[in-house]
Short mmCIF file of C-alpha atoms in Angstrom, two decimals:
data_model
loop_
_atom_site.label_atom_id
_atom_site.label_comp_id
_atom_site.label_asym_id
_atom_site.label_seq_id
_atom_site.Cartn_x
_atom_site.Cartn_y
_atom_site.Cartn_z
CA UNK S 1 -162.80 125.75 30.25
CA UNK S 2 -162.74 124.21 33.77
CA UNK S 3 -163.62 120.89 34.34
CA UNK S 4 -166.75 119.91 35.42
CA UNK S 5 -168.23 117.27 37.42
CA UNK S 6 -172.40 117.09 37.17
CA UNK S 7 -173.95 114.17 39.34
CA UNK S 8 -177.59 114.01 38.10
CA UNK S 9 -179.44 110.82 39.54
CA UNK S 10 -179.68 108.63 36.45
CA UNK S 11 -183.92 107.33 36.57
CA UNK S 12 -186.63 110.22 37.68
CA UNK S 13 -190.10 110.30 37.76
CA UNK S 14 -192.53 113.41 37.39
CA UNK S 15 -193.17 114.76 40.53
CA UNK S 16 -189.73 114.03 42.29
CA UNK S 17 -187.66 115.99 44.54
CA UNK S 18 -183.74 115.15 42.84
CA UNK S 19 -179.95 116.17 44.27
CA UNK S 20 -177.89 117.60 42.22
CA UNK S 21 -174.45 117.51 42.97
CA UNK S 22 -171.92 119.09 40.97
CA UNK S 23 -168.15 119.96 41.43
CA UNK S 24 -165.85 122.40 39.72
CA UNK S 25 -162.37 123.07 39.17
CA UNK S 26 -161.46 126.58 40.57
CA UNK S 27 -158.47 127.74 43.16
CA UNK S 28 -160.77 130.16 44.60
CA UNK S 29 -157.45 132.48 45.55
CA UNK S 30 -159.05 133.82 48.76
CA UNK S 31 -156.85 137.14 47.87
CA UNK S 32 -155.14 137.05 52.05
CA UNK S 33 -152.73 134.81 51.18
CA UNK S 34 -149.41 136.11 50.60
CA UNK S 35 -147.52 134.36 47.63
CA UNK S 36 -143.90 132.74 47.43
CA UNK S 37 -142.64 136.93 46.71
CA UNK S 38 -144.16 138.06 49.85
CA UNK S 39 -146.54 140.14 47.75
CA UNK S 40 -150.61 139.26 48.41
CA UNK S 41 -151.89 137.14 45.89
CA UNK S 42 -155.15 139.36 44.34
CA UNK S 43 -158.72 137.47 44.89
CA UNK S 44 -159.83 135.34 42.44
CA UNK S 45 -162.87 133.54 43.15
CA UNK S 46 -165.77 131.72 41.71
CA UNK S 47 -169.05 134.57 42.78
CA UNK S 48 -172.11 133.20 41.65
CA UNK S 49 -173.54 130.00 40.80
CA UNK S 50 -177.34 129.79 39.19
CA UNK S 51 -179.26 126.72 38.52
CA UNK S 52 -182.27 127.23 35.65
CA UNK S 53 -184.63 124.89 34.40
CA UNK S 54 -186.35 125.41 31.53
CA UNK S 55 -185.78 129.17 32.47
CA UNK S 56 -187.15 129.02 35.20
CA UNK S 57 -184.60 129.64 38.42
CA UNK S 58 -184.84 126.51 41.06
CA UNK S 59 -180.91 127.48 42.77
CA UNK S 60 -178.58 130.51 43.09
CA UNK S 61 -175.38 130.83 45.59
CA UNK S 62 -173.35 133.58 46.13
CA UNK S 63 -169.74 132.30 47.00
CA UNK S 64 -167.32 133.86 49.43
CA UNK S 65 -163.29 133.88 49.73
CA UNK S 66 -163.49 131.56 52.13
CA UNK S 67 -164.95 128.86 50.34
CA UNK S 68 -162.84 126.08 49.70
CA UNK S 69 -161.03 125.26 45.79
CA UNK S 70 -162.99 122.92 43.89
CA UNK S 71 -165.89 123.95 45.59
CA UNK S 72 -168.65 121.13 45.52
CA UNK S 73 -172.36 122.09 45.61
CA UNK S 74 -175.47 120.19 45.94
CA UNK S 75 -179.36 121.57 45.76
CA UNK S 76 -182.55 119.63 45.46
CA UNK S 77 -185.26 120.74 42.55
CA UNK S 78 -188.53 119.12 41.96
CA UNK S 79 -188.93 118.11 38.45
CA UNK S 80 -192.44 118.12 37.13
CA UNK S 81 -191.78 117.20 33.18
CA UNK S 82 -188.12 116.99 31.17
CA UNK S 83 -186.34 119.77 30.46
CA UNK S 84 -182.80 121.29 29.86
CA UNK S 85 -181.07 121.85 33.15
CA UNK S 86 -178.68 125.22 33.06
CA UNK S 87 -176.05 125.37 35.39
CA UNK S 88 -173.55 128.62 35.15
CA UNK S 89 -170.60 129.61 37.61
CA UNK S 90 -169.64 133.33 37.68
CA UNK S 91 -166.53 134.40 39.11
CA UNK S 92 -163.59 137.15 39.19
CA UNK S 93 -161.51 137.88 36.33
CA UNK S 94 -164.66 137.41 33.53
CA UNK S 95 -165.44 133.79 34.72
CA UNK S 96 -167.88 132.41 32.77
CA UNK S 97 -168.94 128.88 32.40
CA UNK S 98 -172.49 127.45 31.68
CA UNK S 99 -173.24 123.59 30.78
CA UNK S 100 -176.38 122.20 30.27
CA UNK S 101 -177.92 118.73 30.86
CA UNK S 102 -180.96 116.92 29.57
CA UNK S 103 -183.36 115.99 32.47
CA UNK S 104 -185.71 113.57 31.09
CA UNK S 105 -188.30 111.75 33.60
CA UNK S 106 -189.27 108.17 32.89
CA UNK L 1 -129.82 84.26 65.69
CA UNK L 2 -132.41 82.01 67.21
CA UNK L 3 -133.68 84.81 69.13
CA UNK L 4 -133.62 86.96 65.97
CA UNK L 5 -136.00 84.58 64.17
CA UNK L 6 -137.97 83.93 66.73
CA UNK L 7 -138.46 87.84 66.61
CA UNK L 8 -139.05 87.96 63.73
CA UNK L 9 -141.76 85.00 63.66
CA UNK L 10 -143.36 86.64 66.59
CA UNK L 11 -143.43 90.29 64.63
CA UNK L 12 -144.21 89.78 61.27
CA UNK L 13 -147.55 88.60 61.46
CA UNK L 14 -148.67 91.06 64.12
CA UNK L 15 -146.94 94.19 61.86
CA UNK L 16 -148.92 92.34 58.69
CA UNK L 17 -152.17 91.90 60.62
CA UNK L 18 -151.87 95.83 62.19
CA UNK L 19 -151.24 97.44 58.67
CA UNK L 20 -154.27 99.92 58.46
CA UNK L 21 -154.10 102.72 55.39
CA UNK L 22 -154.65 106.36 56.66
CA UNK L 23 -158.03 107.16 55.28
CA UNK L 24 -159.25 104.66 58.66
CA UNK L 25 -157.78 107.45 60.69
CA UNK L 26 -159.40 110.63 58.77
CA UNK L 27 -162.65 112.63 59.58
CA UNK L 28 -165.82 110.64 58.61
CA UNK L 29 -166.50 113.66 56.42
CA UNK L 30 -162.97 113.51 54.58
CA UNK L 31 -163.99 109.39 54.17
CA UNK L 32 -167.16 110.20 52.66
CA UNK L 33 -165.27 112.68 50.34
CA UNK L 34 -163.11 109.85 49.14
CA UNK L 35 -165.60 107.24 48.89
CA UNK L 36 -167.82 108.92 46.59
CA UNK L 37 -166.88 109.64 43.14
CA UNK L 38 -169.59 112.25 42.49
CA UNK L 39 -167.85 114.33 45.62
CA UNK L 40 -163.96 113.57 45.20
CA UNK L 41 -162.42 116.65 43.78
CA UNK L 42 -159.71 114.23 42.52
CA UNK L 43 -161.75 113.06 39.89
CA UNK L 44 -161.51 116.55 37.92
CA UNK L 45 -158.39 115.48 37.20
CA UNK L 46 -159.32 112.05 36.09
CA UNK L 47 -161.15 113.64 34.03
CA UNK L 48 -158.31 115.80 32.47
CA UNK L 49 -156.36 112.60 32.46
CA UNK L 50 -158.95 110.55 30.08
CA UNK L 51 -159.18 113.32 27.54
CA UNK L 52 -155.32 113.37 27.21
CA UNK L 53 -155.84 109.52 27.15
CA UNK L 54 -157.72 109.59 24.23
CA UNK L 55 -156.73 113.32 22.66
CA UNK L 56 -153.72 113.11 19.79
CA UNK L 57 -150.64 114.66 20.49
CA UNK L 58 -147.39 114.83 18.80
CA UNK L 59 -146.05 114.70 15.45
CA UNK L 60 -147.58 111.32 14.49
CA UNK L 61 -150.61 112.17 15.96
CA UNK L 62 -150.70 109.24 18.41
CA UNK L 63 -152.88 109.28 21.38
CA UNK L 64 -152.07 106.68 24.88
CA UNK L 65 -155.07 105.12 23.25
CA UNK L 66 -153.80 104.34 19.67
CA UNK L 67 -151.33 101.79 21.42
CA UNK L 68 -152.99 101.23 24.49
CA UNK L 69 -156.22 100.94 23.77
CA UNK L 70 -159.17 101.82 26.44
CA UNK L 71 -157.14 102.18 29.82
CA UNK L 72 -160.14 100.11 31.32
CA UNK L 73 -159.06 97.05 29.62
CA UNK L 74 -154.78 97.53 29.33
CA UNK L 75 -153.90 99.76 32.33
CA UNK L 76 -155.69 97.32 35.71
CA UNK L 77 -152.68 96.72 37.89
CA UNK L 78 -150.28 98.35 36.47
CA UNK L 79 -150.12 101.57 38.90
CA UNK L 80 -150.18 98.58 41.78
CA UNK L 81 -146.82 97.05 40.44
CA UNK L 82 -144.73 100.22 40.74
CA UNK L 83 -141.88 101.37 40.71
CA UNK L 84 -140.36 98.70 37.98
CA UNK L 85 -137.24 98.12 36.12
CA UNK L 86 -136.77 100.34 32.96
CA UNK L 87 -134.69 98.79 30.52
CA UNK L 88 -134.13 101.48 28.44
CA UNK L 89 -132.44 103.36 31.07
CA UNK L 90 -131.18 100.49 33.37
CA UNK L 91 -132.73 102.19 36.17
CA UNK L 92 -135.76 101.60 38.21
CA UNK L 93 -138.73 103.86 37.25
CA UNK L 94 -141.82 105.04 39.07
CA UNK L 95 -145.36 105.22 37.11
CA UNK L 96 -145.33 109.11 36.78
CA UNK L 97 -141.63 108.86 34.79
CA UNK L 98 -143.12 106.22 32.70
CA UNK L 99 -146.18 107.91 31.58
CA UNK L 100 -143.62 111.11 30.82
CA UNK L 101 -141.10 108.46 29.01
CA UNK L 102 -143.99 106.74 26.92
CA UNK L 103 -145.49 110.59 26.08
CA UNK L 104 -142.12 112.01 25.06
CA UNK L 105 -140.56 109.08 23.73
CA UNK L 106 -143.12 107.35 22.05
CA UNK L 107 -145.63 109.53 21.89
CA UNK L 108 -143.78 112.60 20.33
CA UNK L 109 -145.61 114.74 22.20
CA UNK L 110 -144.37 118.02 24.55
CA UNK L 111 -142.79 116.38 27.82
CA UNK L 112 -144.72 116.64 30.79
CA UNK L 113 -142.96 118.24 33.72
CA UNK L 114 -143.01 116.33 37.04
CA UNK L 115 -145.86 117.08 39.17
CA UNK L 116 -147.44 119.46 36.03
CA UNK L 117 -151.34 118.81 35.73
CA UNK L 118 -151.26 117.30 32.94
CA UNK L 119 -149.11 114.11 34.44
CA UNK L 120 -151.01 114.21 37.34
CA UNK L 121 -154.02 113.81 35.84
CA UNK L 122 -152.89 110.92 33.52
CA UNK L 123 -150.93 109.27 36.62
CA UNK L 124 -154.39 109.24 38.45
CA UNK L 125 -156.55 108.03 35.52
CA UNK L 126 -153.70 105.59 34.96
CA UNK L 127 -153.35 105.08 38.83
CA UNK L 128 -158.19 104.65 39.05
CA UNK L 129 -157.65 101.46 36.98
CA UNK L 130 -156.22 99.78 39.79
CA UNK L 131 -158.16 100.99 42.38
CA UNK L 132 -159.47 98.18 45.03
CA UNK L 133 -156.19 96.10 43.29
CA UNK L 134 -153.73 94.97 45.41
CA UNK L 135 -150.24 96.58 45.54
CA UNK L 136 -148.27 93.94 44.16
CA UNK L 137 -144.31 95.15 43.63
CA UNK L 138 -142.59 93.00 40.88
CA UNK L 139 -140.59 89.98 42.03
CA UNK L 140 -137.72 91.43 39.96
CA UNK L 141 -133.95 90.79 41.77
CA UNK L 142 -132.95 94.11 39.80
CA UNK L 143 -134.86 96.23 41.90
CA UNK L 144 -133.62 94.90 45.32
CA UNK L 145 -130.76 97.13 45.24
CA UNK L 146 -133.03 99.95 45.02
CA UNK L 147 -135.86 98.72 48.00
CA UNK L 148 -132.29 98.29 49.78
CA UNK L 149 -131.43 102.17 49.71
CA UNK L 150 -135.87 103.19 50.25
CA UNK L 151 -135.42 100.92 53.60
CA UNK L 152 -131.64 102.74 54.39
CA UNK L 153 -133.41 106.31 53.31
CA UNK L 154 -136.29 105.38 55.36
CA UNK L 155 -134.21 104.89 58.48
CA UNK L 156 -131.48 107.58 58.32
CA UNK L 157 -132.06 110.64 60.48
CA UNK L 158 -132.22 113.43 58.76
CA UNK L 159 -132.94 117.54 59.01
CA UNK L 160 -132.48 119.84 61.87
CA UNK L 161 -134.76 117.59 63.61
CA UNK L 162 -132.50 114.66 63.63
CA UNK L 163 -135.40 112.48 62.87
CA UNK L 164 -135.86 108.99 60.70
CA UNK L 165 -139.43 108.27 58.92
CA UNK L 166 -139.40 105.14 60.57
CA UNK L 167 -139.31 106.78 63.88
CA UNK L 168 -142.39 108.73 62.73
CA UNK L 169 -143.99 106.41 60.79
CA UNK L 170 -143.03 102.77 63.19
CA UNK L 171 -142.22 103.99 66.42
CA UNK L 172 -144.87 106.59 66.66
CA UNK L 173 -147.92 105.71 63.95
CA UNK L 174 -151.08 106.32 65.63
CA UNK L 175 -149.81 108.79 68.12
CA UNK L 176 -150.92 112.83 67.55
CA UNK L 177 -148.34 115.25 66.00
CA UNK L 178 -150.10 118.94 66.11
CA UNK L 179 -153.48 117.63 65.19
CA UNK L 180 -152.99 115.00 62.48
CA UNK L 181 -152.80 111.30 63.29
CA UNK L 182 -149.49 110.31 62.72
CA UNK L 183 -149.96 107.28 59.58
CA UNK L 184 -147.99 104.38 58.89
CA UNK L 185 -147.02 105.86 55.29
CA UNK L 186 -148.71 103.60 53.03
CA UNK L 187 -148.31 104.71 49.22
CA UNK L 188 -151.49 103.84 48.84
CA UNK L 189 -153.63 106.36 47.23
CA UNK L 190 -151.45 108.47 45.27
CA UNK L 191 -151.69 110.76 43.27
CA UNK L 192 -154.29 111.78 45.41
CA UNK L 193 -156.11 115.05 46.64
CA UNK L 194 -155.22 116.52 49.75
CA UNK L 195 -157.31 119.28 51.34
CA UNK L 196 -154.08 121.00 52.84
CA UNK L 197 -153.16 121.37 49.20
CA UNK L 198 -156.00 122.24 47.59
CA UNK L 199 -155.46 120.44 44.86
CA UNK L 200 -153.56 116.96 43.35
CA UNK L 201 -150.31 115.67 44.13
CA UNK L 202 -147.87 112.78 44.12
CA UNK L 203 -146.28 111.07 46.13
CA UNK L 204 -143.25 112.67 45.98
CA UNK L 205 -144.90 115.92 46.70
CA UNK L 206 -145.97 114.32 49.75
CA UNK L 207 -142.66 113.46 50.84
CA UNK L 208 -141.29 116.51 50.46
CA UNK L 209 -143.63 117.84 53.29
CA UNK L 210 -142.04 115.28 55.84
CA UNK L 211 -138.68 116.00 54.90
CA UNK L 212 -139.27 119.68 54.86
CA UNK L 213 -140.86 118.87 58.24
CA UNK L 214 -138.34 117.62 59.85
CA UNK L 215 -136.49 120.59 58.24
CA UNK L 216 -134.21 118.53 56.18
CA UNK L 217 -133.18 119.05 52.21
CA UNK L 218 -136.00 117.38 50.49
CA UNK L 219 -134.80 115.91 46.89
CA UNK L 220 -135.09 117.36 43.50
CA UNK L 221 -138.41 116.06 41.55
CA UNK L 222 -137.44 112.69 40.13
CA UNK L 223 -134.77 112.16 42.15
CA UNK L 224 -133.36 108.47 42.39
CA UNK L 225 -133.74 108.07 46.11
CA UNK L 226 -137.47 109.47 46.13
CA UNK L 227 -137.70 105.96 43.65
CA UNK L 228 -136.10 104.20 45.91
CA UNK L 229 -138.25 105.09 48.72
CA UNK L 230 -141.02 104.25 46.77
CA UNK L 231 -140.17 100.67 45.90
CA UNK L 232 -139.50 99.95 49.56
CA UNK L 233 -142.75 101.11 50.69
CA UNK L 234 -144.87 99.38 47.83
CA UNK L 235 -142.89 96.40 49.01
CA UNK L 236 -143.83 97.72 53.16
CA UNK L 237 -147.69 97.49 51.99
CA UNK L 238 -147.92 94.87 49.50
CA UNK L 239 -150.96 93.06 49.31
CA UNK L 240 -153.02 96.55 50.80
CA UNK L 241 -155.58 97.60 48.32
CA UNK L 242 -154.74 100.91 46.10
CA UNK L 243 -157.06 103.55 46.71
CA UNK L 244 -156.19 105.55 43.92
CA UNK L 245 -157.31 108.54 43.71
CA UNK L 246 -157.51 108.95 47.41
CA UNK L 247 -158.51 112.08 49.54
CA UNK L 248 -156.46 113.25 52.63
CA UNK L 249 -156.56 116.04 54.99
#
């Protein structure tokens, strides 16, 4: 499992437009770089990132080889009533990761 | 020798007062990166580094935390007083070689390879609990023979480029090499995240790059003299606050 890094702002009321801000650990091997044998090191990069709440979708990226490792992403939602935030990175090689957060509004 | 001192008394306090870490000279983007926890890539491996804190490992199934406790309350200034004298070995040590002693030796656990993830991380969640601390090297006589050699190492030419760090670092900080900002070389946010990299490294990794820069023969992992550079600039920027885990370009 990579590690994660979820940034949710900690008190929300109903009605309020939130940043998310999350961070994940991926090399995001562009697949042009030529490794320490000379030989090109084959892509391997994070593709898709989608952001559900409650089911419904609020964010979806599509991520490109020349996106930097680690790559940090941030996207605002408006959150009417608590709910279960999905977030789920999809990426070469069978990358797979999904974590979910409680959002509950005060 | 009069003049000498008078040098001295007329350089000292304008080389203390001038001491500036390198994130002043980065991108206001690469500052913001840093200065926000929620955006430092650096802390995924804090992260790493406070499960192996607390995960059990070895034989005896000790954990750091089973003697150490919660790293917030035991570990605050240790990472600033670093490199120190190791008894055991009679030989100064630097925190990353103590964290792979403690984990071998006392621990029981699988060593941890210099500049491996798994020491990184713990060096930097070691290295966070002293962050905003000031570097404060021991005021141990045994490690003045080491600062001794860092300060010789530090102003010995070296590599096809026939050039000293100090004449980088002293003669030249400030100045433009390519497009970076040459820095004065203050240890003080390591290990830290460096975009170049992509990823986490020490100090010594950092290193390396100048001496591989100046196309010299950088040093083995661990080597003695990369310790001994290391206690003489702790001692260059004591009293500068530790930004552990820092961000640079």
């Amino acid at each position: 499992m990579a590690r994660v890094l979820i940034n949710i702002p900690r008190e929300i009321h109903a009605g309020e437009t939130i940043t998310i801000r999350t961070l994940i650990q991926h090399g995001m091997e562009s697949g042009y770089r030529p490794g320490a044998d000379g030989n090109v090191v084959p892509r391997d990069i994070l593709r898709r990132f989608t952001a559900r709440f409650d089911d419904e979708p609020v964010f979806a990226a599509e991520f490109s080889p020349a996106i930097a490792a680690n790559p940090f992403l941030s996207f605002t939602m408006v959150v009417a009533a608590s709910g279960t935030l999905t977030l789920r990175w999809e990426g070469d090689n069978g990358f797979d990761q999904t974590e979910t957060r409680r959002i509950a509004v005060a | 020798m009069k003049r000498c001192l008078l040098m001295l008394l007329c350089c000292l306090p304008a080389a203390a007062q001038q001491r500036r870490s390198s994130f002043e000279d980065m991108a206001r983007e690469t500052q913001a990166l840093q200065r926000d926890d929620a955006t430092n890539p650096a802390m995924l491996w804090v992260q790493e580094g406070e499960a192996l804190w607390s995960g059990a490992a070895g034989a005896a199934g000790f954990s750091c935390a089973s003697c150490h406790s919660a790293a917030e309350t035991s570990m605050p200034g240790v990472a600033a007083r670093y490199p120190a004298w190791d008894d055991a070995r009679g030989a100064p040590i630097d925190l990353a070689g103590r964290i792979a002693q403690c984990r071998a030796e006392r621990q029981g656990a699988p060593p941890l390879d210099r500049e491996s993830p798994g020491l990184l991380a713990l060096s930097a969640y070691v290295g966070l609990q002293s962050r905003g601390l000031p570097i404060a090297p021991p005021d141990d006589p045994r490690l003045a023979p080491a600062v001794a050699e860092g300060a010789a190492l530090y102003a010995e030419r070296r590599g096809q480029l026939d050039l000293s760090c100090a004449q980088c670092h002293d003669d030249n900080a400030g100045r433009r090499l390519g497009s970076s900002t040459i820095p004065q070389a203050h240890p003080t946010g390591y290990p830290l995240y460096r975009l170049e990299w992509q990823g986490l490294g020490s100090l010594q990794r950092r290193l390396r790059g100048c001496m591989t820069g100046v196309r010299a023969e950088p040093f083995r992992y661990g080597a003695p003299e990369y310790i001994a550079i290391e206690a003489f600039l702790m001692r260059r920027a004591a009293g500068m606050a530790m930004e552990t885990p820092a961000v640079r370009p």
